[in-house]
C-alpha cells in the first residue's frame, strides 16, 4: 500500500506497477490467497503459511497443492489462473520467514476465543455406555478428525472434526472428562468427552508445538514457535492468564520446543530451542507474589527433546547437534551426568521399566536403526538393540512383558519390533500392512491389548493381544497418528511417554 501511495504521489498512475513493486510472490499472495490464508499469512479459514507452519510439507508438494488444489477441501486449484513460474514464486514467498516475528498479543488471544457450548449446562456424566477411564482418542490426520474409541469393545463411539493439523499429543483433564488439543496454527480446543462436544476454543499462538495440563487440571500451558512465547490458560474457559515472552536472561528470544507437566513438582517444564536454558514454572498457588514465576536453569548446550525419570527429579535432554544426553537434576538445577549416546535418540518417546533390579530407560533413534537402553543409576548405556531402521515411538505398559518400537523411517517403515523387557532382545517383528507405515503403539488401561496405527489415508488401528501378539481387530481410519488412553495418560503409566 505504501508503494502505491508513493507512486501516486509521484504522479505515476499505474496500480499494476505498484503491485509489481512488491516482490512477485507477495503480490500474488495478496491477490489470490490472502482471503483464505489471512493478512500477513497469519491464517484465516485456511491455515497459516509461514515456513515454521509448513515444515512438514516439502516445497515441491506445496507447489502441487497450489497447482491442483486439495480435493474435498476448500483449497482451490490455481493451474488455470497461474503460470508455473508464478506458482514457484508463491512457494518461495510462503517459505520465506516473516520479516519480523509476527506478534500475537494477549488481546489477540482474548479476541480469538469461541465458546461453542455453555459447559455449565451440559450433563456431568458420560452420554454413552463405556468405561470412561478406558477410552482412547485417536487422532486422524488424514481429514483432520479424531475418533473416540471404546477401549473394551474397540468400537468407535463418535468421530469429530478437529482443527487443521493437530500438533503434539492431546492432553486429558485429570478426571478424564475433557481433552485438550493443540493445532499447528495455535488453536487450542477443549472437547467435552462425556458430551462429545467441542465446548470452547482459543488461538494461543501462530505456530504452536504442544500443550500441557497441570495436575490439578486448572491450567494449560502452550508452547509456541511463533511468536516466541508460552501462554498459560485457565482451563475452565481457555481464557489467557499469562503471556510469557520467551527470552533468556540476556534478552535473546527463543522458540519453545515443548512444554511438559511435572506432576510431583506441581510445575510446568519448558524446553527452549534457541537459548541454553530450561525453565521450570511452578503453578501451585503458594501465595507468593508472582503467579507462575520462571525458574531458569542454565544448560551447557541447546536441549530441546526431553525425557523425565518417573519421579520427575531428573530430566535427560538431547541436543540436536550433540551426541550426548545430559542429565539435569531439577532439584539442584544442575547437570549431574552425561550419557554418551550414538546417533539421535528420540528422548521424548523414551519409556522406563525394571530390568534385573534396576530402573532402565529405553529410547528409539530417529537417525539410525537402534534402541538404546540406559541404566538410570549409573547413566550408562547397557545395550543397543539393532532395529530395521530409525524409529519414532516406543511404548509398553507395567502389565506387559514387551516394549513395542516402530521402524518409522526408511524401506522398512512398515515394520514394528517387539522387545522382551526381561532379555532386551527383539522377540518378534510384525508387518501389519506391507508397504504402509506402521507406528505408534498404545495399550489399553489394563495393558492386555496393544493398539497400533497404519499411518495411511487408507489406514487402520490394529488391535493386538499384548500377550499372544495375535491380531484381534482392524478398525479402518484415515491416517491415524497417535492414540491416547485416558487411564495411561492421566495416571502417567510408566510405559507411555508424556
Ligand atoms: C478459498 C480459500 C482458499 C484460497 C483462495 C487459497 N487457499 Fe490454500 N488452502 C485453503 C484451505 C482450506 C487449505 C487446507 C486444506 C486441507 O484441509 O488440507 C489450504 C491449504 C494450502 C496449502 C497447504 C498447507 C499445508 O500445511 O498442508 C498451501 C501451501 C496453500 N493452501 C497455499 C495457497 C496459496 C499459495 C494460495 C493462493 C495462490 C491459496 N492457498 C489460496 C484455502 C484456500
Short mmCIF file of C-alpha atoms and ligand atoms in Angstrom, two decimals:
data_model
loop_
_atom_site.label_atom_id
_atom_site.label_comp_id
_atom_site.label_asym_id
_atom_site.label_seq_id
_atom_site.Cartn_x
_atom_site.Cartn_y
_atom_site.Cartn_z
CA UNK A 1 0.00 0.00 0.00
CA UNK A 2 2.86 2.35 0.87
CA UNK A 3 4.42 1.81 -2.55
CA UNK A 4 1.13 2.70 -4.17
CA UNK A 5 0.82 5.91 -2.18
CA UNK A 6 4.37 6.82 -3.12
CA UNK A 7 3.73 6.13 -6.78
CA UNK A 8 0.51 8.13 -6.69
CA UNK A 9 2.43 10.99 -5.10
CA UNK A 10 4.98 10.81 -7.89
CA UNK A 11 2.15 11.04 -10.37
CA UNK A 12 2.63 7.51 -11.68
CA UNK A 13 -0.91 6.26 -12.12
CA UNK A 14 -0.41 2.54 -12.59
CA UNK A 15 -1.72 0.40 -9.76
CA UNK A 16 -0.32 -2.65 -11.55
CA UNK A 17 3.11 -1.07 -11.36
CA UNK A 18 2.63 -0.55 -7.65
CA UNK A 19 1.83 -4.22 -7.20
CA UNK A 20 4.92 -5.18 -9.21
CA UNK A 21 6.97 -3.23 -6.74
CA UNK A 22 6.15 -5.85 -4.13
CA UNK A 23 8.15 -8.99 -4.65
CA UNK A 24 6.28 -11.16 -7.16
CA UNK A 25 5.21 -13.80 -4.67
CA UNK A 26 3.93 -11.37 -2.10
CA UNK A 27 1.79 -9.51 -4.65
CA UNK A 28 0.36 -12.75 -5.98
CA UNK A 29 -0.33 -13.83 -2.42
CA UNK A 30 -2.30 -10.70 -1.67
CA UNK A 31 -4.31 -11.08 -4.84
CA UNK A 32 -5.09 -14.81 -4.78
CA UNK A 33 -4.50 -16.23 -1.33
CA UNK A 34 -4.97 -13.60 1.35
CA UNK A 35 -8.75 -14.00 1.63
CA UNK A 36 -8.37 -17.54 2.88
CA UNK A 37 -4.85 -17.63 4.34
CA UNK A 38 -5.07 -14.30 6.10
CA UNK A 39 -3.40 -10.92 6.01
CA UNK A 40 0.35 -11.37 6.53
CA UNK A 41 -0.06 -15.15 6.16
CA UNK A 42 -1.47 -15.43 9.67
CA UNK A 43 -4.16 -17.90 8.64
CA UNK A 44 -7.92 -17.45 8.47
CA UNK A 45 -10.30 -20.02 7.03
CA UNK A 46 -7.19 -21.67 5.53
CA UNK A 47 -4.02 -22.48 7.50
CA UNK A 48 -1.23 -20.00 8.31
CA UNK A 49 1.52 -20.04 5.66
CA UNK A 50 4.89 -19.50 7.32
CA UNK A 51 7.91 -21.79 6.90
CA UNK A 52 7.50 -22.82 10.55
CA UNK A 53 3.95 -23.93 9.81
CA UNK A 54 4.94 -25.65 6.57
CA UNK A 55 7.88 -27.58 7.96
CA UNK A 56 6.17 -30.91 7.28
CA UNK A 57 5.34 -30.08 3.67
CA UNK A 58 8.09 -30.19 1.05
CA UNK A 59 8.36 -27.29 -1.39
CA UNK A 60 7.53 -29.44 -4.41
CA UNK A 61 4.46 -30.78 -2.58
CA UNK A 62 3.37 -27.22 -1.79
CA UNK A 63 3.68 -26.33 -5.49
CA UNK A 64 1.44 -29.31 -6.30
CA UNK A 65 -1.12 -28.24 -3.69
CA UNK A 66 -1.27 -24.74 -5.22
CA UNK A 67 -1.49 -26.07 -8.78
CA UNK A 68 -4.01 -28.84 -8.15
CA UNK A 69 -5.78 -27.74 -5.00
CA UNK A 70 -6.76 -30.34 -2.43
CA UNK A 71 -9.76 -32.48 -3.18
CA UNK A 72 -12.55 -32.45 -0.63
CA UNK A 73 -11.19 -29.25 0.94
CA UNK A 74 -11.66 -25.57 0.17
CA UNK A 75 -8.14 -25.21 -1.22
CA UNK A 76 -8.78 -24.43 -4.92
CA UNK A 77 -6.66 -25.33 -7.94
CA UNK A 78 -4.67 -22.47 -9.47
CA UNK A 79 -3.16 -24.13 -12.51
CA UNK A 80 -5.68 -22.46 -14.83
CA UNK A 81 -5.00 -18.99 -13.37
CA UNK A 82 -1.29 -19.00 -12.54
CA UNK A 83 1.79 -19.98 -14.52
CA UNK A 84 4.22 -22.46 -13.03
CA UNK A 85 6.68 -19.58 -12.53
CA UNK A 86 4.06 -17.67 -10.59
CA UNK A 87 3.37 -20.75 -8.51
CA UNK A 88 7.10 -21.11 -7.82
CA UNK A 89 7.34 -17.50 -6.67
CA UNK A 90 4.36 -18.10 -4.37
CA UNK A 91 6.09 -21.15 -2.96
CA UNK A 92 9.25 -19.08 -2.37
CA UNK A 93 7.18 -16.44 -0.66
CA UNK A 94 5.40 -18.77 1.76
CA UNK A 95 8.69 -20.47 2.65
CA UNK A 96 10.31 -17.12 3.42
CA UNK A 97 10.26 -16.26 7.13
CA UNK A 98 8.27 -13.17 8.07
CA UNK A 99 10.48 -10.06 8.14
CA UNK A 100 9.75 -9.59 11.81
CA UNK A 101 8.45 -12.29 14.14
CA UNK A 102 4.68 -11.87 13.86
CA UNK A 103 3.04 -10.77 17.06
CA UNK A 104 0.16 -12.45 18.82
CA UNK A 105 -0.76 -10.49 21.91
CA UNK A 106 -2.97 -11.32 24.85
CA UNK A 107 -5.66 -9.13 23.23
CA UNK A 108 -5.42 -11.26 20.06
CA UNK A 109 -5.81 -14.36 22.19
CA UNK A 110 -8.82 -12.96 24.04
CA UNK A 111 -10.42 -11.82 20.78
CA UNK A 112 -9.97 -15.24 19.17
CA UNK A 113 -11.94 -17.14 21.83
CA UNK A 114 -15.00 -19.01 20.59
CA UNK A 115 -17.44 -20.51 23.06
CA UNK A 116 -19.46 -23.21 21.32
CA UNK A 117 -21.40 -24.51 24.32
CA UNK A 118 -22.10 -23.32 27.81
CA UNK A 119 -20.37 -26.07 29.73
CA UNK A 120 -22.32 -25.46 32.94
CA UNK A 121 -25.50 -26.56 31.13
CA UNK A 122 -24.08 -29.89 29.95
CA UNK A 123 -24.65 -33.16 31.88
CA UNK A 124 -21.94 -34.30 34.25
CA UNK A 125 -21.80 -37.95 33.25
CA UNK A 126 -20.92 -39.77 30.05
CA UNK A 127 -23.70 -39.80 27.48
CA UNK A 128 -22.63 -43.25 26.30
CA UNK A 129 -22.06 -46.64 27.82
CA UNK A 130 -18.33 -47.34 28.27
CA UNK A 131 -15.65 -47.25 30.94
CA UNK A 132 -14.65 -43.56 30.85
CA UNK A 133 -11.11 -44.41 32.00
CA UNK A 134 -10.52 -46.89 29.21
CA UNK A 135 -11.36 -44.66 26.29
CA UNK A 136 -8.97 -43.73 23.53
CA UNK A 137 -8.79 -40.60 21.47
CA UNK A 138 -7.33 -41.48 18.08
CA UNK A 139 -6.07 -38.53 16.05
CA UNK A 140 -6.73 -38.95 12.34
CA UNK A 141 -4.53 -36.54 10.41
CA UNK A 142 -5.91 -37.58 7.02
CA UNK A 143 -9.02 -35.47 7.26
CA UNK A 144 -8.35 -33.54 10.48
CA UNK A 145 -10.62 -35.62 12.66
CA UNK A 146 -10.49 -37.62 15.87
CA UNK A 147 -12.25 -40.79 16.94
CA UNK A 148 -13.40 -41.55 20.46
CA UNK A 149 -12.84 -45.29 20.84
CA UNK A 150 -14.23 -47.66 23.46
CA UNK A 151 -11.16 -49.43 24.89
CA UNK A 152 -13.11 -52.55 25.93
CA UNK A 153 -15.09 -53.28 22.75
CA UNK A 154 -12.86 -51.38 20.31
CA UNK A 155 -15.99 -49.83 18.80
CA UNK A 156 -15.81 -46.14 17.83
CA UNK A 157 -18.20 -44.08 19.98
CA UNK A 158 -18.06 -40.92 17.88
CA UNK A 159 -15.88 -39.20 15.31
CA UNK A 160 -15.48 -35.44 15.15
CA UNK A 161 -13.66 -32.68 13.25
CA UNK A 162 -10.56 -31.17 14.79
CA UNK A 163 -8.69 -28.02 13.83
CA UNK A 164 -6.33 -28.25 10.86
CA UNK A 165 -3.12 -30.23 11.58
CA UNK A 166 -3.06 -31.15 15.27
CA UNK A 167 0.41 -30.99 16.78
CA UNK A 168 1.76 -32.67 19.90
CA UNK A 169 -0.43 -35.14 21.76
CA UNK A 170 -3.85 -34.16 23.11
CA UNK A 171 -3.95 -33.90 26.91
CA UNK A 172 -6.69 -35.00 29.31
CA UNK A 173 -8.04 -33.30 32.38
CA UNK A 174 -7.09 -35.37 35.48
CA UNK A 175 -10.64 -36.80 35.77
CA UNK A 176 -10.63 -37.79 32.10
CA UNK A 177 -13.72 -35.78 31.20
CA UNK A 178 -12.04 -33.23 28.93
CA UNK A 179 -9.40 -33.49 26.28
CA UNK A 180 -7.41 -30.51 25.03
CA UNK A 181 -5.98 -30.36 21.52
CA UNK A 182 -3.34 -28.03 20.10
CA UNK A 183 -3.14 -27.38 16.38
CA UNK A 184 -0.11 -26.38 14.38
CA UNK A 185 -1.60 -22.92 13.85
CA UNK A 186 -2.07 -22.28 17.55
CA UNK A 187 -5.69 -23.27 18.10
CA UNK A 188 -6.41 -24.85 21.47
CA UNK A 189 -9.69 -26.77 21.64
CA UNK A 190 -11.41 -28.07 24.74
CA UNK A 191 -13.52 -31.14 23.99
CA UNK A 192 -16.04 -32.49 26.48
CA UNK A 193 -15.75 -36.27 26.11
CA UNK A 194 -18.81 -37.00 28.27
CA UNK A 195 -21.00 -34.87 26.00
CA UNK A 196 -18.99 -35.42 22.81
CA UNK A 197 -18.77 -31.70 22.07
CA UNK A 198 -16.07 -29.12 21.47
CA UNK A 199 -17.01 -26.55 24.09
CA UNK A 200 -14.52 -23.73 23.68
CA UNK A 201 -11.54 -22.77 21.50
CA UNK A 202 -8.90 -20.09 21.57
CA UNK A 203 -5.93 -19.25 19.36
CA UNK A 204 -2.89 -19.07 21.65
CA UNK A 205 -0.22 -18.58 19.00
CA UNK A 206 0.55 -18.60 15.30
CA UNK A 207 2.73 -21.67 15.24
CA UNK A 208 2.40 -23.97 18.21
CA UNK A 209 4.34 -27.01 19.33
CA UNK A 210 2.22 -28.56 22.05
CA UNK A 211 0.33 -28.03 25.27
CA UNK A 212 0.41 -29.46 28.79
CA UNK A 213 -2.20 -29.57 31.55
CA UNK A 214 -1.43 -29.05 35.25
CA UNK A 215 -2.05 -31.97 37.62
CA UNK A 216 -4.92 -30.14 39.31
CA UNK A 217 -6.47 -29.64 35.89
CA UNK A 218 -6.73 -25.88 36.35
CA UNK A 219 -4.13 -24.61 33.90
CA UNK A 220 -2.92 -25.27 30.41
CA UNK A 221 0.42 -24.10 29.10
CA UNK A 222 1.00 -23.70 25.37
CA UNK A 223 4.48 -23.56 23.78
CA UNK A 224 4.90 -21.55 20.57
CA UNK A 225 7.46 -21.18 17.79
CA UNK A 226 5.60 -18.11 16.53
CA UNK A 227 5.67 -15.78 18.29
CA UNK A 228 8.41 -16.67 20.79
CA UNK A 229 6.01 -17.21 23.64
CA UNK A 230 4.45 -19.51 26.19
CA UNK A 231 0.84 -18.93 27.18
CA UNK A 232 -0.91 -20.02 30.36
CA UNK A 233 -4.65 -20.54 30.02
CA UNK A 234 -7.42 -21.08 32.54
CA UNK A 235 -8.83 -24.46 31.52
CA UNK A 236 -12.37 -23.56 32.61
CA UNK A 237 -12.96 -21.31 29.62
CA UNK A 238 -9.49 -21.17 27.98
CA UNK A 239 -9.11 -17.51 28.84
CA UNK A 240 -5.45 -16.43 28.95
CA UNK A 241 -3.94 -15.80 32.39
CA UNK A 242 -0.39 -15.02 31.40
CA UNK A 243 1.54 -14.50 28.20
CA UNK A 244 5.25 -15.09 28.66
CA UNK A 245 7.54 -13.53 26.05
CA UNK A 246 10.32 -16.11 25.94
CA UNK A 247 13.87 -14.81 26.23
CA UNK A 248 16.98 -15.88 28.12
CA UNK A 249 18.46 -13.84 30.94
CA UNK A 250 20.32 -11.69 28.41
CA UNK A 251 17.17 -10.94 26.44
CA UNK A 252 17.77 -13.25 23.49
CA UNK A 253 14.38 -14.54 22.40
CA UNK A 254 13.67 -18.19 21.73
CA UNK A 255 11.17 -20.55 20.25
CA UNK A 256 9.61 -23.02 22.67
CA UNK A 257 10.26 -26.60 21.57
CA UNK A 258 7.93 -28.26 24.05
CA UNK A 259 6.10 -27.84 27.34
CA UNK A 260 5.56 -30.58 29.92
CA UNK A 261 3.69 -31.11 33.16
CA UNK A 262 5.82 -32.47 36.04
CA UNK A 263 3.16 -33.86 38.45
CA UNK A 264 5.22 -34.41 41.64
CA UNK A 265 6.73 -30.94 41.28
CA UNK A 266 3.41 -29.21 40.54
CA UNK A 267 5.20 -27.29 37.85
CA UNK A 268 5.49 -26.96 34.12
CA UNK A 269 8.83 -27.56 32.40
CA UNK A 270 9.59 -25.56 29.25
CA UNK A 271 12.15 -26.69 26.65
CA UNK A 272 13.70 -23.85 24.66
CA UNK A 273 15.01 -24.18 21.14
CA UNK A 274 17.35 -21.23 20.67
CA UNK A 275 18.85 -20.47 24.08
CA UNK A 276 20.77 -22.52 26.62
CA UNK A 277 18.15 -22.58 29.33
CA UNK A 278 15.44 -24.89 30.63
CA UNK A 279 12.56 -23.33 32.54
CA UNK A 280 10.52 -24.59 35.42
CA UNK A 281 7.27 -22.74 36.12
CA UNK A 282 5.59 -23.72 39.40
CA UNK A 283 1.82 -23.45 39.14
CA UNK A 284 0.72 -24.35 42.65
CA UNK A 285 -0.74 -21.31 44.32
CA UNK A 286 1.81 -20.88 47.08
CA UNK A 287 0.58 -17.42 47.97
CA UNK A 288 3.73 -15.87 46.56
CA UNK A 289 3.54 -12.51 44.86
CA UNK A 290 4.16 -13.52 41.32
CA UNK A 291 1.94 -16.15 39.75
CA UNK A 292 3.78 -18.60 37.52
CA UNK A 293 7.31 -17.41 38.32
CA UNK A 294 10.07 -18.60 35.97
CA UNK A 295 12.93 -20.63 37.42
CA UNK A 296 15.76 -20.65 34.90
CA UNK A 297 18.24 -23.49 34.65
CA UNK A 298 21.26 -22.67 32.54
CA UNK A 299 22.44 -25.57 30.39
CA UNK A 300 25.74 -26.23 28.64
CA UNK A 301 24.05 -26.90 25.37
CA UNK A 302 20.81 -26.36 23.49
CA UNK A 303 18.45 -29.04 24.77
CA UNK A 304 15.13 -29.43 23.07
CA UNK A 305 13.92 -33.00 23.45
CA UNK A 306 13.36 -34.29 26.98
CA UNK A 307 12.80 -37.42 28.89
CA UNK A 308 11.91 -37.33 32.61
CA UNK A 309 12.53 -40.02 35.17
CA UNK A 310 9.25 -41.24 36.72
CA UNK A 311 9.95 -39.21 39.87
CA UNK A 312 10.49 -36.04 37.82
CA UNK A 313 13.75 -35.32 39.63
CA UNK A 314 15.98 -35.66 36.59
CA UNK A 315 15.44 -34.72 33.02
CA UNK A 316 17.54 -36.10 30.23
CA UNK A 317 17.93 -33.72 27.33
CA UNK A 318 19.42 -34.33 23.91
CA UNK A 319 20.60 -31.52 21.80
CA UNK A 320 20.25 -31.70 18.07
CA UNK A 321 23.95 -31.41 17.28
CA UNK A 322 25.48 -33.02 20.32
CA UNK A 323 25.70 -36.76 20.60
CA UNK A 324 25.47 -36.78 24.37
CA UNK A 325 22.43 -36.85 26.53
CA UNK A 326 22.68 -34.54 29.52
CA UNK A 327 21.11 -35.41 32.82
CA UNK A 328 19.85 -32.35 34.65
CA UNK A 329 18.75 -32.61 38.25
CA UNK A 330 15.79 -30.28 38.58
CA UNK A 331 16.10 -30.02 42.38
CA UNK A 332 19.59 -28.57 42.26
CA UNK A 333 19.21 -27.03 38.81
CA UNK A 334 22.43 -28.54 37.50
CA UNK A 335 23.79 -31.13 35.15
CA UNK A 336 24.76 -34.24 37.11
CA UNK A 337 25.80 -36.63 34.36
CA UNK A 338 26.41 -37.07 30.68
CA UNK A 339 25.08 -40.09 28.85
CA UNK A 340 27.27 -40.93 25.88
CA UNK A 341 24.79 -41.85 23.15
CA UNK A 342 25.26 -42.55 19.49
CA UNK A 343 23.03 -41.14 16.79
CA UNK A 344 19.97 -39.08 17.52
CA UNK A 345 17.86 -40.52 20.33
CA UNK A 346 14.22 -39.52 20.42
CA UNK A 347 14.13 -38.96 24.16
CA UNK A 348 10.61 -37.56 24.05
CA UNK A 349 9.28 -41.05 23.44
CA UNK A 350 11.53 -42.79 25.94
CA UNK A 351 9.97 -45.18 28.45
CA UNK A 352 11.16 -46.91 31.62
CA UNK A 353 10.92 -50.35 33.19
CA UNK A 354 12.71 -52.51 35.75
CA UNK A 355 15.45 -54.73 34.42
CA UNK A 356 17.45 -57.01 36.74
CA UNK A 357 16.55 -54.95 39.76
CA UNK A 358 17.46 -51.66 38.13
CA UNK A 359 15.41 -48.96 36.53
CA UNK A 360 16.28 -48.56 32.86
CA UNK A 361 15.07 -46.24 30.18
CA UNK A 362 14.84 -47.03 26.51
CA UNK A 363 14.68 -44.70 23.56
CA UNK A 364 14.40 -45.15 19.80
CA UNK A 365 16.75 -43.29 17.46
CA UNK A 366 15.46 -41.11 14.65
CA UNK A 367 18.64 -41.35 12.57
CA UNK A 368 19.77 -44.95 12.91
CA UNK A 369 18.20 -48.34 13.44
CA UNK A 370 18.73 -48.78 17.17
CA UNK A 371 17.08 -48.70 20.55
CA UNK A 372 19.33 -47.52 23.36
CA UNK A 373 18.84 -48.92 26.87
CA UNK A 374 20.29 -46.86 29.72
CA UNK A 375 20.78 -47.69 33.38
CA UNK A 376 19.21 -44.84 35.30
CA UNK A 377 21.53 -45.11 38.28
CA UNK A 378 24.91 -45.11 36.57
CA UNK A 379 23.57 -43.32 33.45
CA UNK A 380 25.49 -45.84 31.33
CA UNK A 381 24.29 -47.39 28.12
CA UNK A 382 23.77 -51.06 28.90
CA UNK A 383 22.60 -52.16 25.49
CA UNK A 384 21.98 -51.01 21.96
CA UNK A 385 19.39 -53.13 20.19
CA UNK A 386 19.75 -53.12 16.43
CA UNK A 387 16.49 -52.47 14.59
CA UNK A 388 15.43 -52.46 10.93
CA UNK A 389 15.56 -48.68 10.69
CA UNK A 390 15.16 -45.41 12.61
CA UNK A 391 12.19 -45.38 14.97
CA UNK A 392 9.96 -42.72 16.42
CA UNK A 393 7.64 -44.12 19.09
CA UNK A 394 8.19 -46.67 21.81
CA UNK A 395 5.55 -48.00 24.21
CA UNK A 396 4.93 -50.51 26.91
CA UNK A 397 2.73 -50.98 29.97
CA UNK A 398 3.56 -52.11 33.53
CA UNK A 399 1.41 -55.21 32.95
CA UNK A 400 3.12 -56.15 29.70
CA UNK A 401 6.38 -58.07 29.33
CA UNK A 402 7.02 -56.38 25.99
CA UNK A 403 8.03 -52.98 24.65
CA UNK A 404 6.96 -52.09 21.12
CA UNK A 405 9.03 -49.86 18.85
CA UNK A 406 8.23 -48.81 15.32
CA UNK A 407 10.54 -48.52 12.33
CA UNK A 408 9.32 -45.13 11.25
CA UNK A 409 11.76 -44.19 8.50
CA UNK A 410 13.36 -45.98 5.57
CA UNK A 411 12.44 -49.00 3.49
CA UNK A 412 11.15 -50.99 6.49
CA UNK A 413 8.75 -48.36 7.78
CA UNK A 414 6.01 -50.98 7.66
CA UNK A 415 7.64 -52.99 10.47
CA UNK A 416 7.25 -52.90 14.24
CA UNK A 417 9.59 -54.69 16.66
CA UNK A 418 8.52 -56.25 19.90
CA UNK A 419 11.22 -56.35 22.58
CA UNK A 420 11.20 -58.62 25.62
CA UNK A 421 11.78 -56.31 28.59
CA UNK A 422 13.46 -59.12 30.57
CA UNK A 423 16.05 -60.12 27.95
CA UNK A 424 16.34 -56.90 25.91
CA UNK A 425 16.02 -58.96 22.74
CA UNK A 426 13.63 -58.48 19.83
CA UNK A 427 11.27 -61.45 20.06
CA UNK A 428 9.03 -60.65 17.13
CA UNK A 429 8.84 -58.29 14.16
CA UNK A 430 5.46 -57.67 12.61
CA UNK A 431 4.46 -56.13 9.27
CA UNK A 432 0.76 -55.38 9.72
CA UNK A 433 0.25 -53.74 6.30
CA UNK A 434 3.10 -54.28 3.83
CA UNK A 435 4.30 -51.01 2.26
CA UNK A 436 2.42 -48.77 4.70
CA UNK A 437 3.96 -47.03 7.72
CA UNK A 438 3.12 -48.85 10.95
CA UNK A 439 3.65 -46.70 14.02
CA UNK A 440 2.70 -45.56 17.49
CA UNK A 441 1.50 -48.23 19.86
CA UNK A 442 -0.67 -47.54 22.89
CA UNK A 443 -2.02 -50.01 25.43
CA UNK A 444 -5.43 -50.41 27.00
CA UNK A 445 -5.84 -49.44 30.65
CA UNK A 446 -5.06 -52.99 31.86
CA UNK A 447 -2.20 -53.48 29.41
CA UNK A 448 -3.89 -56.52 27.84
CA UNK A 449 -4.18 -55.09 24.34
CA UNK A 450 -1.85 -53.00 22.21
CA UNK A 451 -3.23 -50.68 19.52
CA UNK A 452 -1.09 -49.75 16.54
CA UNK A 453 -1.59 -47.27 13.67
CA UNK A 454 -1.39 -47.94 9.97
CA UNK A 455 -0.40 -44.38 9.13
CA UNK A 456 -2.10 -44.07 5.76
CA UNK A 457 -5.21 -42.45 4.29
CA UNK A 458 -6.46 -45.96 3.72
CA UNK A 459 -5.22 -46.87 7.18
CA UNK A 460 -6.42 -48.55 10.33
CA UNK A 461 -5.91 -49.02 14.02
CA UNK A 462 -4.88 -52.63 14.57
CA UNK A 463 -5.58 -54.20 17.95
CA UNK A 464 -3.25 -56.94 19.24
CA UNK A 465 -3.49 -59.25 22.20
CA UNK A 466 -0.47 -57.93 24.11
CA UNK A 467 0.47 -61.40 25.45
CA UNK A 468 -0.01 -63.69 22.45
CA UNK A 469 0.87 -60.85 20.00
CA UNK A 470 -2.02 -62.03 17.77
CA UNK A 471 -4.14 -59.57 15.83
CA UNK A 472 -7.67 -59.19 17.25
CA UNK A 473 -9.25 -56.47 15.18
CA UNK A 474 -8.68 -53.83 12.48
CA UNK A 475 -10.60 -50.56 12.68
CA UNK A 476 -10.43 -48.54 9.42
CA UNK A 477 -9.20 -44.96 9.91
CA UNK A 478 -7.91 -42.04 7.83
CA UNK A 479 -4.20 -41.66 8.58
CA UNK A 480 -4.44 -42.37 12.31
CA UNK A 481 -1.36 -40.98 14.05
CA UNK A 482 -1.36 -41.04 17.84
CA UNK A 483 -3.87 -42.72 20.09
CA UNK A 484 -4.17 -41.83 23.74
CA UNK A 485 -5.65 -43.94 26.51
CA UNK A 486 -7.34 -41.90 29.25
CA UNK A 487 -6.09 -44.07 32.11
CA UNK A 488 -2.48 -44.44 30.92
CA UNK A 489 -2.18 -40.75 30.19
CA UNK A 490 -3.82 -39.38 33.33
CA UNK A 491 -2.04 -41.87 35.63
CA UNK A 492 1.33 -41.29 33.97
CA UNK A 493 1.70 -45.02 33.33
CA UNK A 494 5.44 -45.81 33.03
CA UNK A 495 5.22 -47.48 29.67
CA UNK A 496 3.98 -44.35 27.96
CA UNK A 497 5.79 -41.10 27.27
CA UNK A 498 4.25 -37.82 28.37
C1 LIG B 1 -10.96 -20.46 -0.94
C2 LIG B 1 -9.96 -20.48 0.07
C3 LIG B 1 -8.51 -20.66 -0.29
C4 LIG B 1 -7.78 -19.94 -1.23
C5 LIG B 1 -8.23 -18.83 -2.12
C6 LIG B 1 -6.43 -20.45 -1.14
N1 LIG B 1 -6.35 -21.45 -0.22
FE1 LIG B 1 -4.70 -22.54 0.20
N2 LIG B 1 -5.78 -23.70 1.47
C7 LIG B 1 -7.09 -23.48 1.83
C8 LIG B 1 -7.51 -24.50 2.77
C9 LIG B 1 -8.87 -24.62 3.42
C10 LIG B 1 -6.40 -25.34 2.96
C11 LIG B 1 -6.32 -26.58 3.85
C12 LIG B 1 -6.69 -27.77 3.01
C13 LIG B 1 -6.66 -29.08 3.78
O1 LIG B 1 -7.56 -29.31 4.59
O2 LIG B 1 -5.71 -29.85 3.56
C14 LIG B 1 -5.34 -24.80 2.13
C15 LIG B 1 -4.07 -25.35 2.04
C16 LIG B 1 -3.00 -24.76 1.42
C17 LIG B 1 -1.64 -25.24 1.48
C18 LIG B 1 -1.18 -26.50 2.20
C19 LIG B 1 -0.90 -26.19 3.64
C20 LIG B 1 -0.50 -27.39 4.45
O3 LIG B 1 0.05 -27.19 5.51
O4 LIG B 1 -0.75 -28.53 4.04
C21 LIG B 1 -0.87 -24.36 0.77
C22 LIG B 1 0.62 -24.44 0.57
C23 LIG B 1 -1.76 -23.34 0.27
N3 LIG B 1 -3.04 -23.62 0.69
C24 LIG B 1 -1.34 -22.27 -0.48
C25 LIG B 1 -2.22 -21.37 -1.08
C26 LIG B 1 -1.80 -20.33 -1.96
C27 LIG B 1 -0.37 -20.01 -2.32
C28 LIG B 1 -2.93 -19.71 -2.37
C29 LIG B 1 -3.05 -18.56 -3.36
C30 LIG B 1 -2.50 -18.83 -4.67
C31 LIG B 1 -4.05 -20.35 -1.72
N4 LIG B 1 -3.58 -21.35 -0.96
C32 LIG B 1 -5.36 -19.97 -1.89
C33 LIG B 1 -7.92 -22.49 1.33
C34 LIG B 1 -7.59 -21.60 0.33
#
